[in-house]
C-alpha positions as a Python dict, from the first residue, in 0.01 Angstrom:
ca = {
    (1, 'M'): (0, 0, 0),
    (2, 'G'): (-156, -348, 42),
    (3, 'A'): (-464, -227, 229),
    (4, 'E'): (-531, 37, -37),
    (5, 'M'): (-530, -195, -338),
    (6, 'D'): (-863, -350, -435),
    (7, 'I'): (-771, -709, -526),
    (8, 'T'): (-1130, -788, -627),
    (9, 'F'): (-1117, -522, -899),
    (10, 'Y'): (-835, -708, -1072),
    (11, 'Q'): (-1002, -1045, -1014),
    (12, 'S'): (-1303, -917, -1207),
    (13, 'Q'): (-1094, -819, -1511),
    (14, 'T'): (-1000, -1021, -1818),
    (15, 'Y'): (-671, -954, -1993),
    (16, 'P'): (-554, -1025, -2348),
    (17, 'N'): (-273, -1272, -2416),
    (18, 'P'): (-40, -1296, -2233),
    (19, 'P'): (-282, -1220, -1947),
    (20, 'C'): (-20, -1226, -1673),
    (21, 'W'): (198, -952, -1823),
    (22, 'N'): (-102, -738, -1922),
    (23, 'M'): (-236, -762, -1566),
    (24, 'V'): (104, -659, -1422),
    (25, 'A'): (109, -359, -1658),
    (26, 'D'): (-246, -266, -1549),
    (27, 'V'): (-156, -289, -1178),
    (28, 'Y'): (158, -78, -1222),
    (29, 'T'): (-31, 186, -1421),
    (30, 'R'): (-332, 207, -1187),
    (31, 'E'): (-163, 165, -849),
    (32, 'L'): (179, 322, -900),
    (33, 'S'): (128, 546, -1203),
    (34, 'K'): (429, 369, -1352),
    (35, 'G'): (440, 188, -1680),
    (36, 'V'): (635, -122, -1759),
    (37, 'E'): (834, -139, -2080),
    (38, 'D'): (624, -254, -2373),
    (39, 'F'): (726, -569, -2547),
    (40, 'R'): (599, -761, -2845),
    (41, 'T'): (619, -1128, -2912),
    (42, 'V'): (584, -1278, -3256),
    (43, 'T'): (463, -1601, -3102),
    (44, 'D'): (230, -1718, -2830),
    (45, 'S'): (481, -1984, -2729),
    (46, 'I'): (587, -2004, -2366),
    (47, 'R'): (953, -1963, -2463),
    (48, 'G'): (876, -1653, -2668),
    (49, 'I'): (686, -1498, -2381),
    (50, 'A'): (965, -1587, -2137),
    (51, 'Q'): (1219, -1418, -2361),
    (52, 'A'): (1000, -1109, -2382),
    (53, 'F'): (977, -1092, -2000),
    (54, 'S'): (1355, -1106, -1974),
    (55, 'I'): (1403, -833, -2232),
    (56, 'A'): (1135, -613, -2076),
    (57, 'L'): (1291, -626, -1729),
    (58, 'Q'): (1662, -692, -1772),
    (59, 'K'): (1761, -512, -2090),
    (60, 'S'): (1545, -201, -2084),
    (61, 'D'): (1589, 140, -1930),
    (62, 'N'): (1278, 119, -1714),
    (63, 'G'): (1464, 97, -1382),
    (64, 'F'): (1389, -259, -1272),
    (65, 'M'): (1643, -455, -1072),
    (66, 'Q'): (1636, -809, -942),
    (67, 'I'): (1604, -839, -562),
    (68, 'R'): (1660, -1135, -329),
    (69, 'E'): (1343, -1115, -120),
    (70, 'P'): (999, -995, -229),
    (71, 'V'): (863, -655, -132),
    (72, 'D'): (511, -527, -185),
    (73, 'M'): (441, -437, -548),
    (74, 'C'): (747, -612, -689),
    (75, 'I'): (706, -820, -1003),
    (76, 'V'): (733, -1194, -949),
    (77, 'L'): (861, -1396, -1245),
    (78, 'M'): (782, -1767, -1227),
    (79, 'G'): (880, -2077, -1419),
    (80, 'K'): (774, -2439, -1381),
    (81, 'S'): (1107, -2582, -1500),
    (82, 'H'): (1461, -2481, -1591),
    (83, 'K'): (1392, -2596, -1947),
    (84, 'L'): (1103, -2351, -1988),
    (85, 'G'): (1260, -2074, -1782),
    (86, 'V'): (1045, -1798, -1640),
    (87, 'H'): (722, -1781, -1835),
    (88, 'H'): (467, -1635, -1596),
    (89, 'C'): (447, -1323, -1379),
    (90, 'G'): (246, -1150, -1114),
    (91, 'V'): (263, -880, -848),
    (92, 'Y'): (365, -953, -488),
    (93, 'L'): (143, -806, -217),
    (94, 'D'): (110, -889, 153),
    (95, 'G'): (270, -1235, 121),
    (96, 'N'): (66, -1332, -184),
    (97, 'V'): (98, -1305, -561),
    (98, 'L'): (-171, -1153, -777),
    (99, 'H'): (-142, -1315, -1119),
    (100, 'A'): (-356, -1372, -1425),
    (101, 'L'): (-410, -1714, -1577),
    (102, 'P'): (-602, -1780, -1899),
    (103, 'N'): (-915, -1852, -1691),
    (104, 'G'): (-892, -1551, -1457),
    (105, 'V'): (-696, -1352, -1201),
    (106, 'V'): (-598, -1524, -876),
    (107, 'Y'): (-446, -1403, -548),
    (108, 'Q'): (-229, -1695, -436),
    (109, 'D'): (-16, -1739, -124),
    (110, 'M'): (362, -1767, -164),
    (111, 'A'): (376, -2117, -12),
    (112, 'S'): (158, -2261, -288),
    (113, 'I'): (340, -2051, -551),
    (114, 'R'): (668, -2211, -436),
    (115, 'D'): (507, -2556, -459),
    (116, 'E'): (389, -2490, -814),
    (117, 'Y'): (686, -2300, -963),
    (118, 'L'): (1046, -2419, -945),
    (119, 'L'): (1191, -2086, -1060),
    (120, 'I'): (1094, -1762, -886),
    (121, 'E'): (1255, -1421, -934),
    (122, 'Y'): (1163, -1088, -778),
    (123, 'W'): (1204, -758, -963),
    (124, 'S'): (1147, -411, -825),
    (125, 'K'): (1160, -58, -962),
    (126, 'A'): (1474, 114, -836),
}
């Protein structure tokens, strides 16, 4: 799967707020022909977005389950602190995470992701 996916295509895209979740939805639709459960937030706050991520993955019928170790194309939820909780996401591929920040899409290695984010969860379609 990793060799087939054109990372540069996603790096050339811009995504509406929250860019990380919209990029994940785009990747899942284009690469796997699978959608992720829609969610709506009434706020742009980090906590509101984090709550929406949790609802979209944990409490929906879309077949996601949390896994211990990452596998290609799993969703990576990230959080910088326990107080904020998970508030960012990306897609794991070949030991890296493709994720969208407000200033663009990056393909970042797991070692630097672990340095930057205290909380990391992996979620995969069953």
